[in-house]
PDB file of C-alpha atoms in Angstrom:
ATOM      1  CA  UNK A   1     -13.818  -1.452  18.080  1.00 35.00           C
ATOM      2  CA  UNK A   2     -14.478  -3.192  21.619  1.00 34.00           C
ATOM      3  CA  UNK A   3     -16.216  -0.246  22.797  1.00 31.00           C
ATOM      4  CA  UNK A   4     -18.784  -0.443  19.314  1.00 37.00           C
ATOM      5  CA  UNK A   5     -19.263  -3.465  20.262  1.00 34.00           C
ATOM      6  CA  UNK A   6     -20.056  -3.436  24.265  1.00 34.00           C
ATOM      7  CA  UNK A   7     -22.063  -0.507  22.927  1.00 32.00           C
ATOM      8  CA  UNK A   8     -24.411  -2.584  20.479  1.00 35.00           C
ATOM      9  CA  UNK A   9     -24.647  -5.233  23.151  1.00 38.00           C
ATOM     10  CA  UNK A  10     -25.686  -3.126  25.680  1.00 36.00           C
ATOM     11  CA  UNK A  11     -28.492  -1.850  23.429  1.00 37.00           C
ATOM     12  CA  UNK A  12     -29.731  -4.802  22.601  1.00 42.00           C
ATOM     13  CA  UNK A  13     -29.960  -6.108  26.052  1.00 44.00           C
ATOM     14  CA  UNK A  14     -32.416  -3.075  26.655  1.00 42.00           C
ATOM     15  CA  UNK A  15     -34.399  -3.878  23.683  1.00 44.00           C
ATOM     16  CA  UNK A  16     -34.404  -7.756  24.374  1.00 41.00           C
ATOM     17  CA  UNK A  17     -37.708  -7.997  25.646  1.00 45.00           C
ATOM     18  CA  UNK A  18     -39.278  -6.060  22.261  1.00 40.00           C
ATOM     19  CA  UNK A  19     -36.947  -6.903  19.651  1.00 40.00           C
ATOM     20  CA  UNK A  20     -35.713 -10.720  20.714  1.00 41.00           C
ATOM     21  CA  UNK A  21     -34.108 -11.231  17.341  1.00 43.00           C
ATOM     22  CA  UNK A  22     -31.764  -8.208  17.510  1.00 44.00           C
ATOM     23  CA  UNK A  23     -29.065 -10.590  19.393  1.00 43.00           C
ATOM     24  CA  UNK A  24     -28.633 -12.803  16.350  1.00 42.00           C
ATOM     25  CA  UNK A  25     -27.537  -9.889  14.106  1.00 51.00           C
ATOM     26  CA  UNK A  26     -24.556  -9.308  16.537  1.00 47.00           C
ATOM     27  CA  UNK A  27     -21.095 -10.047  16.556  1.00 48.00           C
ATOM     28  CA  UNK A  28     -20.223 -12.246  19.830  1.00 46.00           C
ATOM     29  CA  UNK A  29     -18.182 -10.077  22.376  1.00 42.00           C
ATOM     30  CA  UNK A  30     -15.500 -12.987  22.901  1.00 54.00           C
ATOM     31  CA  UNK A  31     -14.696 -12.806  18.468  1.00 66.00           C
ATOM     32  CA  UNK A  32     -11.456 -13.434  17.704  1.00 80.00           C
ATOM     33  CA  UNK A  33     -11.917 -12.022  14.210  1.00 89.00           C
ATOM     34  CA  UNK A  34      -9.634  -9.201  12.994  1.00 95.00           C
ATOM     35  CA  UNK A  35      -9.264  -6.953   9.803  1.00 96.00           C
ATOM     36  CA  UNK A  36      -6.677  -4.872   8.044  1.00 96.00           C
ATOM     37  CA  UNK A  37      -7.175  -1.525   6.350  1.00 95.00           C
ATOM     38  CA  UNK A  38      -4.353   0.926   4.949  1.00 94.00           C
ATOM     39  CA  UNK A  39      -4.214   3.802   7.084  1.00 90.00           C
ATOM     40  CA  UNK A  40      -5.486   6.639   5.047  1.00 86.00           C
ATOM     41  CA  UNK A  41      -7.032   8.237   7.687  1.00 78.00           C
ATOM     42  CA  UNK A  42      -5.348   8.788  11.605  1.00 75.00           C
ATOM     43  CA  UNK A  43      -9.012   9.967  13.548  1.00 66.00           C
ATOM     44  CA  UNK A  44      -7.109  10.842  16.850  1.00 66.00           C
ATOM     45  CA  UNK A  45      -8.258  14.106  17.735  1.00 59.00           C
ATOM     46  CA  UNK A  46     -10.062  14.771  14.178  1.00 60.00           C
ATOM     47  CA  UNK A  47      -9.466  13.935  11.094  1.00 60.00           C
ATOM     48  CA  UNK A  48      -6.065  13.536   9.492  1.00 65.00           C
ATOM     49  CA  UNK A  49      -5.495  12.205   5.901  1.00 67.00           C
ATOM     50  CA  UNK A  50      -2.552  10.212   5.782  1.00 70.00           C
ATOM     51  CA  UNK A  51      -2.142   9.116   2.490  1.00 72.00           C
ATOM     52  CA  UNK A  52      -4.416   8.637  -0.601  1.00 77.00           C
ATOM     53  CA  UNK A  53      -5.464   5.544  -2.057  1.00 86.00           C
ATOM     54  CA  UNK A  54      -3.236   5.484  -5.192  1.00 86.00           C
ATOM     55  CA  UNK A  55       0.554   6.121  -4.623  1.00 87.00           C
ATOM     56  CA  UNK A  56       3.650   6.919  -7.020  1.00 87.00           C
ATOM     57  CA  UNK A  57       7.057   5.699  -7.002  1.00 91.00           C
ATOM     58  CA  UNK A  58       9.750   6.393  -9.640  1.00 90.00           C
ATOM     59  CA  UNK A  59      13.049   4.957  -9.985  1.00 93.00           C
ATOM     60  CA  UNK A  60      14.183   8.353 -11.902  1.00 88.00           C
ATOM     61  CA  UNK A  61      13.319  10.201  -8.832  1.00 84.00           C
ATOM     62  CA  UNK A  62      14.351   7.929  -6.190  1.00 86.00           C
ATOM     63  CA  UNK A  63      17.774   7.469  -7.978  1.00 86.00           C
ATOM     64  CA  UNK A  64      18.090  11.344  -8.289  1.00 79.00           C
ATOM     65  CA  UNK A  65      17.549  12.094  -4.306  1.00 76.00           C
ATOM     66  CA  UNK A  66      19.667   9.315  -3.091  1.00 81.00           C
ATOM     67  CA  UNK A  67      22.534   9.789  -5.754  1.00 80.00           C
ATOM     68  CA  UNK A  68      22.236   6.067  -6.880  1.00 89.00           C
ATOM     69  CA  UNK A  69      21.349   4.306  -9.740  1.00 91.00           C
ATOM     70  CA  UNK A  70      18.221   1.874  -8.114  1.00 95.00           C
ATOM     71  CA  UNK A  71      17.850  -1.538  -9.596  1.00 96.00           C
ATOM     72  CA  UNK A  72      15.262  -2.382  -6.806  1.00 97.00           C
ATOM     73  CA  UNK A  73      13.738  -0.238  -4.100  1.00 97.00           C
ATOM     74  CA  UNK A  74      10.959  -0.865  -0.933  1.00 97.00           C
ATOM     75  CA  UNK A  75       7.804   1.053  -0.588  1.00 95.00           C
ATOM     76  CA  UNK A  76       6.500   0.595   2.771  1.00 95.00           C
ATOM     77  CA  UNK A  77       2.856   1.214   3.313  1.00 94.00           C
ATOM     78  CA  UNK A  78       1.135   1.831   6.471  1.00 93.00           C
ATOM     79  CA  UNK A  79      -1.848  -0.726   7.975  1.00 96.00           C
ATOM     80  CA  UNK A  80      -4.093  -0.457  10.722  1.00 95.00           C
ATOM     81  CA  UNK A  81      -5.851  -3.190  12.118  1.00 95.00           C
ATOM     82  CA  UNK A  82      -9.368  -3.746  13.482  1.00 93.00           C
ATOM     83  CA  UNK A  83     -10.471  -5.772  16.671  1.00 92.00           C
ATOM     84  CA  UNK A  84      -8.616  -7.380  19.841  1.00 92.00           C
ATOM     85  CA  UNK A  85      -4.943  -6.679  20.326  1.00 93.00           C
ATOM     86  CA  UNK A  86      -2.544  -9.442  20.608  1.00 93.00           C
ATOM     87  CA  UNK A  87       0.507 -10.049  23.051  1.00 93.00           C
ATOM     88  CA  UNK A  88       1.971 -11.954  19.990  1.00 95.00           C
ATOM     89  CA  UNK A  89       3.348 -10.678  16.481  1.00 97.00           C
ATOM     90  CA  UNK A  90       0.968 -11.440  13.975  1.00 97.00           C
ATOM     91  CA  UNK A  91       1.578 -12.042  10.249  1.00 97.00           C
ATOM     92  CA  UNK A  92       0.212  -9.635   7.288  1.00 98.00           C
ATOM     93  CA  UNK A  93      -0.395 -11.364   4.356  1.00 98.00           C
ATOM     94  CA  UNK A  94      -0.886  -9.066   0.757  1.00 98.00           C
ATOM     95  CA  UNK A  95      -1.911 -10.073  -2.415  1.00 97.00           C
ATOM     96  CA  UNK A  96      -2.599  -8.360  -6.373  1.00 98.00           C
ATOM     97  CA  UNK A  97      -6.015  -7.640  -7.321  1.00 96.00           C
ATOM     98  CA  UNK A  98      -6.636  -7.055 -10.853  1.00 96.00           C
ATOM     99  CA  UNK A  99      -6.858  -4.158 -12.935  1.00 95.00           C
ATOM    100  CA  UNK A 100      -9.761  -3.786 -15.372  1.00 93.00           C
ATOM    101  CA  UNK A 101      -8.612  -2.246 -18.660  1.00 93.00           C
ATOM    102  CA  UNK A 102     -10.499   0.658 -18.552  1.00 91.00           C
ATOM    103  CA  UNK A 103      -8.396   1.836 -15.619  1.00 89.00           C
ATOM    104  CA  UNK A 104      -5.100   0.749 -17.194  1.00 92.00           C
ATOM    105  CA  UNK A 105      -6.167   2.867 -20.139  1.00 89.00           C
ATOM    106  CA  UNK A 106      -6.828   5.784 -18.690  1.00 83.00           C
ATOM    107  CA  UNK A 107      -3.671   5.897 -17.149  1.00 80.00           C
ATOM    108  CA  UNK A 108      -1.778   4.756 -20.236  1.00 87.00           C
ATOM    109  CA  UNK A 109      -0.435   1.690 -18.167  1.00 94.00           C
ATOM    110  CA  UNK A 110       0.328  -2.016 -17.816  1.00 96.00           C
ATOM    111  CA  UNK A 111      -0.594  -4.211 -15.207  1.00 97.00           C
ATOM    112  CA  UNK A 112       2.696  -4.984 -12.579  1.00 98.00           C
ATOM    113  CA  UNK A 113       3.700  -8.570 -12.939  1.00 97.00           C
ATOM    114  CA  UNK A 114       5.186 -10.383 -10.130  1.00 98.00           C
ATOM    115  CA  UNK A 115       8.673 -11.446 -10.342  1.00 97.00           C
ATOM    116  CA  UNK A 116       9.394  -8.451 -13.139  1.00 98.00           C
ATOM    117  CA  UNK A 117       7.949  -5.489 -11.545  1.00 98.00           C
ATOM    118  CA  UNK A 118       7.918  -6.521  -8.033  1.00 98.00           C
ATOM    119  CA  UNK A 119       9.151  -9.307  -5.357  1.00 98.00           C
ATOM    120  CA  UNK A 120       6.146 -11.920  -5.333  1.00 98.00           C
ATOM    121  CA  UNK A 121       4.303 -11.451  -1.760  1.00 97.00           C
ATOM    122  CA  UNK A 122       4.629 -15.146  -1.222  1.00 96.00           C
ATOM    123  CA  UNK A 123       8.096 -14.256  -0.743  1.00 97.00           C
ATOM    124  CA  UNK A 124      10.082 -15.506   2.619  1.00 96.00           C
ATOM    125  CA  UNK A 125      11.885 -12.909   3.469  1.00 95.00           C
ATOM    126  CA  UNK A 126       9.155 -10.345   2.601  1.00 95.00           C
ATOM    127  CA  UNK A 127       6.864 -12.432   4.923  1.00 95.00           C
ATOM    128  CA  UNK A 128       9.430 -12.266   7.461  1.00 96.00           C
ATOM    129  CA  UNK A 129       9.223  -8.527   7.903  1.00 97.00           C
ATOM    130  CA  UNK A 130       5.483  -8.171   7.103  1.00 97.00           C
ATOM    131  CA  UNK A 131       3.592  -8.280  10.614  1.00 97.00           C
ATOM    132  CA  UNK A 132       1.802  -6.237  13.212  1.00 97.00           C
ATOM    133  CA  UNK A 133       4.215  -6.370  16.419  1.00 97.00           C
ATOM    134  CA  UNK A 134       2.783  -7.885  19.516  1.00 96.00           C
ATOM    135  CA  UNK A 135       0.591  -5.317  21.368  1.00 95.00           C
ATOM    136  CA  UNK A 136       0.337  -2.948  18.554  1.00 96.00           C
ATOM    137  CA  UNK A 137      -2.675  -1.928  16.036  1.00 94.00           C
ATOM    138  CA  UNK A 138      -0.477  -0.110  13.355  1.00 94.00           C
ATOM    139  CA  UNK A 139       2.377  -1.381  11.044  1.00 96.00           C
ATOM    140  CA  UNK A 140       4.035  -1.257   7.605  1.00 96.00           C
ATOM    141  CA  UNK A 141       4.228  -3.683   5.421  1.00 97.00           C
ATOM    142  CA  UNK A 142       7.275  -3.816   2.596  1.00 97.00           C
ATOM    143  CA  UNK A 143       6.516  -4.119  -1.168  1.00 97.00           C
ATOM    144  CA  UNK A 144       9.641  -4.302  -3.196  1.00 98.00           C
ATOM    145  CA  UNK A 145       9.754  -2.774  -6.544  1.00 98.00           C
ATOM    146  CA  UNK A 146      12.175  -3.836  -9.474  1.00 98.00           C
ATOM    147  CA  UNK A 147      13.521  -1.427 -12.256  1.00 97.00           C
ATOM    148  CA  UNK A 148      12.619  -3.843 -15.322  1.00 97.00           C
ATOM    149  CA  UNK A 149      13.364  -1.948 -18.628  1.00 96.00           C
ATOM    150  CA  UNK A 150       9.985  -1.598 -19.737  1.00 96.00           C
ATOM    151  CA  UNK A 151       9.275   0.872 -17.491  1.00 96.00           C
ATOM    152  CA  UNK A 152      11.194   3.384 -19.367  1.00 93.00           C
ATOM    153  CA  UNK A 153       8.616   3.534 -21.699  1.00 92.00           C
ATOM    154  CA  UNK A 154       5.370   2.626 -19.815  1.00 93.00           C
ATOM    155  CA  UNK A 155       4.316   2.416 -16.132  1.00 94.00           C
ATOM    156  CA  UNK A 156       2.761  -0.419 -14.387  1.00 97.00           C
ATOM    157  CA  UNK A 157      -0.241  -0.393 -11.602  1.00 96.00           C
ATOM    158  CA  UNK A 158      -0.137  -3.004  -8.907  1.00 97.00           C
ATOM    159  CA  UNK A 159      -3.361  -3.293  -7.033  1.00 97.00           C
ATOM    160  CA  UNK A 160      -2.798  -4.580  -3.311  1.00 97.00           C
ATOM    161  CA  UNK A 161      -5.720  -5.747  -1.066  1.00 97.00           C
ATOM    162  CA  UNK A 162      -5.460  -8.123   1.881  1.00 97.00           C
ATOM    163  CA  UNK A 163      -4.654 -12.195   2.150  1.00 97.00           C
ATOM    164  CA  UNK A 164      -7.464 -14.015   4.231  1.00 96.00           C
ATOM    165  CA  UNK A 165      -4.533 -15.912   6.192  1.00 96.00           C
ATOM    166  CA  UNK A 166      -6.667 -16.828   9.337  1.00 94.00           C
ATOM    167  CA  UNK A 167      -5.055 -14.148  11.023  1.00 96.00           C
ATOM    168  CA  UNK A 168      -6.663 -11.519   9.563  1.00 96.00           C
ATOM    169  CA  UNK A 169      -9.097 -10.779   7.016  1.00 95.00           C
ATOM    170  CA  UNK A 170      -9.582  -7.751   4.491  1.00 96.00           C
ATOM    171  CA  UNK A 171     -11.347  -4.726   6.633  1.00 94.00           C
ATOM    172  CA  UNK A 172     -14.042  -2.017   5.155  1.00 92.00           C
ATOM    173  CA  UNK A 173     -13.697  -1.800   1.280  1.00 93.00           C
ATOM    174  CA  UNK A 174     -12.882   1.941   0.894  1.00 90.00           C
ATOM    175  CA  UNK A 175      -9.999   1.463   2.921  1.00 92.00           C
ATOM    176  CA  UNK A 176      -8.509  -2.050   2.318  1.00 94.00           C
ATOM    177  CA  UNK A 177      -6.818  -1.681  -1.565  1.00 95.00           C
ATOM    178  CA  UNK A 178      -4.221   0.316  -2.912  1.00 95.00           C
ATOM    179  CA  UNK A 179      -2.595   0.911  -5.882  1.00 95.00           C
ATOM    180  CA  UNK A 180       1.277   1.474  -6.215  1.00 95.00           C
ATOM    181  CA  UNK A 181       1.988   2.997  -9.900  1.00 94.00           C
ATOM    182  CA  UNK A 182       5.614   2.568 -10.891  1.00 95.00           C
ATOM    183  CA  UNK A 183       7.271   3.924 -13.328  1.00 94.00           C
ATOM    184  CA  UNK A 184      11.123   4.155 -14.688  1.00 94.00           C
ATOM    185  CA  UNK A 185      10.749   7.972 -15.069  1.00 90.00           C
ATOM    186  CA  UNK A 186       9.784  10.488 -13.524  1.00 86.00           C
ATOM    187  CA  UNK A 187       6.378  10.939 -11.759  1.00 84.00           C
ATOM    188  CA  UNK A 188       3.688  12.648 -10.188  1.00 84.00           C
ATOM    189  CA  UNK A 189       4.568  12.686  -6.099  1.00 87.00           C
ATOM    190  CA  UNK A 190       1.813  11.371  -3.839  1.00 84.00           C
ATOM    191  CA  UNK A 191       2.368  13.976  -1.756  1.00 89.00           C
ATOM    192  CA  UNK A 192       1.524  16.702  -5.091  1.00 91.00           C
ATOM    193  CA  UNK A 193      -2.306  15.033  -4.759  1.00 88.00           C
ATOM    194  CA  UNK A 194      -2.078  14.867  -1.287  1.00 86.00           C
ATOM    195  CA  UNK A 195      -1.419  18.282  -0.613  1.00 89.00           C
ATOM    196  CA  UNK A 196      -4.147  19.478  -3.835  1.00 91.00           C
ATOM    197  CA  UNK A 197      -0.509  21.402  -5.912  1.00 94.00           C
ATOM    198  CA  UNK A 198      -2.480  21.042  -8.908  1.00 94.00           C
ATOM    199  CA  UNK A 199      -5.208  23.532  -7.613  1.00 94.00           C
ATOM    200  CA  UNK A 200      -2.948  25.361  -4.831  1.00 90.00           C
ATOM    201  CA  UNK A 201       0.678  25.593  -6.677  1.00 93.00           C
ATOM    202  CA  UNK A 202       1.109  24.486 -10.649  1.00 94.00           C
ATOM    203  CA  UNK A 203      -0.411  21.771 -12.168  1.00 95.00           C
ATOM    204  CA  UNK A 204       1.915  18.795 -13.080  1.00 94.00           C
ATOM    205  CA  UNK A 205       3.856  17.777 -15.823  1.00 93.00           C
ATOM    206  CA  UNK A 206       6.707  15.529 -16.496  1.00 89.00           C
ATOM    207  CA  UNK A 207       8.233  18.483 -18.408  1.00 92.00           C
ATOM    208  CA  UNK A 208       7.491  21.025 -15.048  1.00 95.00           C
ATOM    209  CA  UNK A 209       8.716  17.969 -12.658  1.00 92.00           C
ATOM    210  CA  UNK A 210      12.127  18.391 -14.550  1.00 88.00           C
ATOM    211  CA  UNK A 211      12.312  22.001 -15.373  1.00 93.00           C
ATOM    212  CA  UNK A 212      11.772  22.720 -10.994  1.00 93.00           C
ATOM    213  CA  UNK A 213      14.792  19.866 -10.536  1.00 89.00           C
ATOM    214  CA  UNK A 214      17.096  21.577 -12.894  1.00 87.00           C
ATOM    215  CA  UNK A 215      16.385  25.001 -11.496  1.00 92.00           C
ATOM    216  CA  UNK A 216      16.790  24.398  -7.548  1.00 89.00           C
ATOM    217  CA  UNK A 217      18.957  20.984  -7.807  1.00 84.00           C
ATOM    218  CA  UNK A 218      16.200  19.531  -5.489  1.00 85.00           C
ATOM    219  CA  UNK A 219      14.728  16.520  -6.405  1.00 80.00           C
ATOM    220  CA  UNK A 220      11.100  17.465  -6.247  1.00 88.00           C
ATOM    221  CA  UNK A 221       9.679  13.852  -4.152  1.00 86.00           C
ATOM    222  CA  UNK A 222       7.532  13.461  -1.379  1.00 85.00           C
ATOM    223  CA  UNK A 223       9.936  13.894   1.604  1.00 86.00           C
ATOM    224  CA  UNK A 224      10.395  17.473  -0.303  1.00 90.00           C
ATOM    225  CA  UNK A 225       7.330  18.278  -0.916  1.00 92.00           C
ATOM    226  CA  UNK A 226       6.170  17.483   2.572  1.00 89.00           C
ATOM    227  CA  UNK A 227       8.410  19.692   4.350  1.00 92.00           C
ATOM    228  CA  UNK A 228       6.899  22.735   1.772  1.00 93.00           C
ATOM    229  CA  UNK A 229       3.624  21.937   2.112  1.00 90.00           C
ATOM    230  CA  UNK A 230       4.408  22.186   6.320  1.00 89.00           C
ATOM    231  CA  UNK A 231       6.143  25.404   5.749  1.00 90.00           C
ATOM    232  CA  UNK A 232       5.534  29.075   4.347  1.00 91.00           C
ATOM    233  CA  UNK A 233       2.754  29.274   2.282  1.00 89.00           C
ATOM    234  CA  UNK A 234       4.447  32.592   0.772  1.00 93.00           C
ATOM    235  CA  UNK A 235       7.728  30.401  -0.108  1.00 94.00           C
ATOM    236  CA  UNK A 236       5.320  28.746  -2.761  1.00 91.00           C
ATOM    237  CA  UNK A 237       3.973  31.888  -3.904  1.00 92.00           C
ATOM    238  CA  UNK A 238       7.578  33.094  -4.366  1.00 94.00           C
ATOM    239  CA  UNK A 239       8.784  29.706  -6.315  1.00 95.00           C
ATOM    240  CA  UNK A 240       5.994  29.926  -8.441  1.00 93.00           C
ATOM    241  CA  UNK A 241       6.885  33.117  -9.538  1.00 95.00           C
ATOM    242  CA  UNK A 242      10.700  32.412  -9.491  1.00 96.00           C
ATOM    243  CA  UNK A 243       9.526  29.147 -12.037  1.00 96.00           C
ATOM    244  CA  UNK A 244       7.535  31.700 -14.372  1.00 96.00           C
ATOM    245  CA  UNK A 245      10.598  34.148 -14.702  1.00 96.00           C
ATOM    246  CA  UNK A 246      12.838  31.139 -15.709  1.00 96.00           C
ATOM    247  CA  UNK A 247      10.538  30.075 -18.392  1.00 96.00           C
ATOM    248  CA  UNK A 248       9.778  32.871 -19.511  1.00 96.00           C
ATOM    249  CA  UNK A 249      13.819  33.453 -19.684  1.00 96.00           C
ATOM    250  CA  UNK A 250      14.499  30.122 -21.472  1.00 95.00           C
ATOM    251  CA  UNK A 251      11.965  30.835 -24.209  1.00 95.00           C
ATOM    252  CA  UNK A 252      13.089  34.444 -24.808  1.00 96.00           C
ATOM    253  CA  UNK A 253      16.817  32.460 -25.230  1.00 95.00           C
ATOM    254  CA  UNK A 254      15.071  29.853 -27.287  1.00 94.00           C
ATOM    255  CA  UNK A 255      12.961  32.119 -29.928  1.00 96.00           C
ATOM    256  CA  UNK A 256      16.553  34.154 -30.015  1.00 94.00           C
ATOM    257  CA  UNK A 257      18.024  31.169 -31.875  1.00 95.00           C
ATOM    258  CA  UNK A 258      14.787  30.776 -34.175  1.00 94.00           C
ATOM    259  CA  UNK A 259      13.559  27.749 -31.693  1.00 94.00           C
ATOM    260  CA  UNK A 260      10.132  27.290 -30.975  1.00 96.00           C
ATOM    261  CA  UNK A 261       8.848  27.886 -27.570  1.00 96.00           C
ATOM    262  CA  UNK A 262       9.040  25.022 -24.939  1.00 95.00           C
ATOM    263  CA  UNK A 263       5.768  22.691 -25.460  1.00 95.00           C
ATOM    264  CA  UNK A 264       4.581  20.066 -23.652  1.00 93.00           C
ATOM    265  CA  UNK A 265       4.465  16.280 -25.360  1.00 88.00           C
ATOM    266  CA  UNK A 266       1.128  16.863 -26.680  1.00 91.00           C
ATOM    267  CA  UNK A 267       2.112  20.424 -28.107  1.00 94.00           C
ATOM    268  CA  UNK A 268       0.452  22.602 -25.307  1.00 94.00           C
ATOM    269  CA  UNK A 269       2.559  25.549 -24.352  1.00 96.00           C
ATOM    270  CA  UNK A 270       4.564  24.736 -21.179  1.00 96.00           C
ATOM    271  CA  UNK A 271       2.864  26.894 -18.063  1.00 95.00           C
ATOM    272  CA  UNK A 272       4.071  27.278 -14.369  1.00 94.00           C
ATOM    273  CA  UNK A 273      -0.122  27.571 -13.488  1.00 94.00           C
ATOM    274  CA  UNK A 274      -2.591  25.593 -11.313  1.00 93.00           C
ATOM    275  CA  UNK A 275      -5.659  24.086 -12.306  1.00 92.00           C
ATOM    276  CA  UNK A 276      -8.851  26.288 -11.739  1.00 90.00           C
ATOM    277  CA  UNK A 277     -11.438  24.763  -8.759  1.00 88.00           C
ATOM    278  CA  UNK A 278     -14.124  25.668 -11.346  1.00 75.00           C
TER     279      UNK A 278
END
């Protein structure tokens, strides 16, 4: 950021004597301003996507590869800020952005509510741990989720954007909200989109998500997914055909005893494909 800046300046300067008003339309060197964005992208050395601007968490599936039953769980996300860096810690403050219903709908969910769904952000403790150390431009920053009941039956989106606390203020728009879906069952991984599965190994399903963790006793979340997605490419190819045999074994065993064939919710035939790029 200091060097864009020196940069502009030094631009200017050489323009100074045809464009005299370019000056005003520049930040001051000496600005003590800085910004916050989530760190979605790490450009050292190229481009890197860290993580996507929506992001899933699920008690069912957090419960399943710890071995505990979760009443309340932290999601750390990952900042970065923007200008000077300080030989002080400095405090992050978050806050909820609303949700217009036409996103809610389309995802079939509720808006999180503070104090039901999650642990305010006003919160002491929370604030306590929620800071850029001293010297440092990257961080996390806890949100704490709460299994309330009614997420058995529907998730809940919580919107997060950036607190104006006179620390720091809210960076470039396409980088400084996020959206934390959380649900009581299970759900789509963030690292499924992140890695494209839908395209590059099956597309997703609550009914597939279970079906894979009853067949390898794995519990299918992002730390999982991760290390495939690093690994053999052929090890997917092979799963993906291990998943077809098994279905294709439990609905020869179910039309044996006059059942129906395993269907999705919404009646669609249950399939171990991806999703066409077409």
């Amino acid at each position: 950021m200091k060097r864009h800046i020196v940069l502009k300046s030094l631009i200017a300067c050489c323009c100074l004597p045809l464009f005299t008003a370019c000056e005003k339309e520049l930040k001051p060197f000496d600005s003590n301003d800085a910004w916050l964005n989530f760190h979605y992208i790490n450009w050292s050395g190229g481009r890197e996507e860290l993580m996507q601007d929506d992001s899933y968490y699920s008690f069912a599936m957090r419960s399943a590869s710890l071995g505990v039953d979760l009443e309340q769980d932290t999601v750390w996300l990952e900042v970065e800020t923007m200008g000077y860096v300080y030989d002080q810690d400095r405090t992050i403050e978050l806050k909820q952005v609303p949700i217009n219903d036409e996103d809610l709908q389309e995802y079939g969910e509720a808006e999180a509510q503070a104090g039901v769904h999650y642990v305010p952000f006003d919160d002491a403790t929370l604030l306590s741990k929620s800071y850029v150390p001293a010297g440092a431009t990257i961080a996390k920053v806890p949100i704490v989720v709460l299994r309330d009941p009614s997420l058995d039956t529907q998730s809940v989106a919580l919107r997060i954007t950036f607190k104006d606390n006179g620390i720091f203020q809210p960076g470039y728009p396409a980088y400084n909200t996020h959206t934390l879906h959380i649900s009581g069952r299970l759900t789509r991984p963030s690292q499924w989109d992140l890695n494209y599965w839908d395209y590059n190994f099956v597309e997703y399903t609550e009914t597939i998500h279970e079906l894979m963790i009853q067949w390898t006793g794995n519990a299918w979340d992002d730390d999982y997914i991760k290390e495939l997605a690093a690994g053999d490419s052929a090890y997917l190819d092979y799963l993906k055909g291990y998943f077809q045999e098994k279905l294709a074994e439990l609905n020869a065993e179910r039309q044996a005893q006059g059942l129906d064939i395993l269907r999705e919710p919404d009646g669609t035939p249950v399939k171990f494909e991806p999703k066409s790029w077409a």
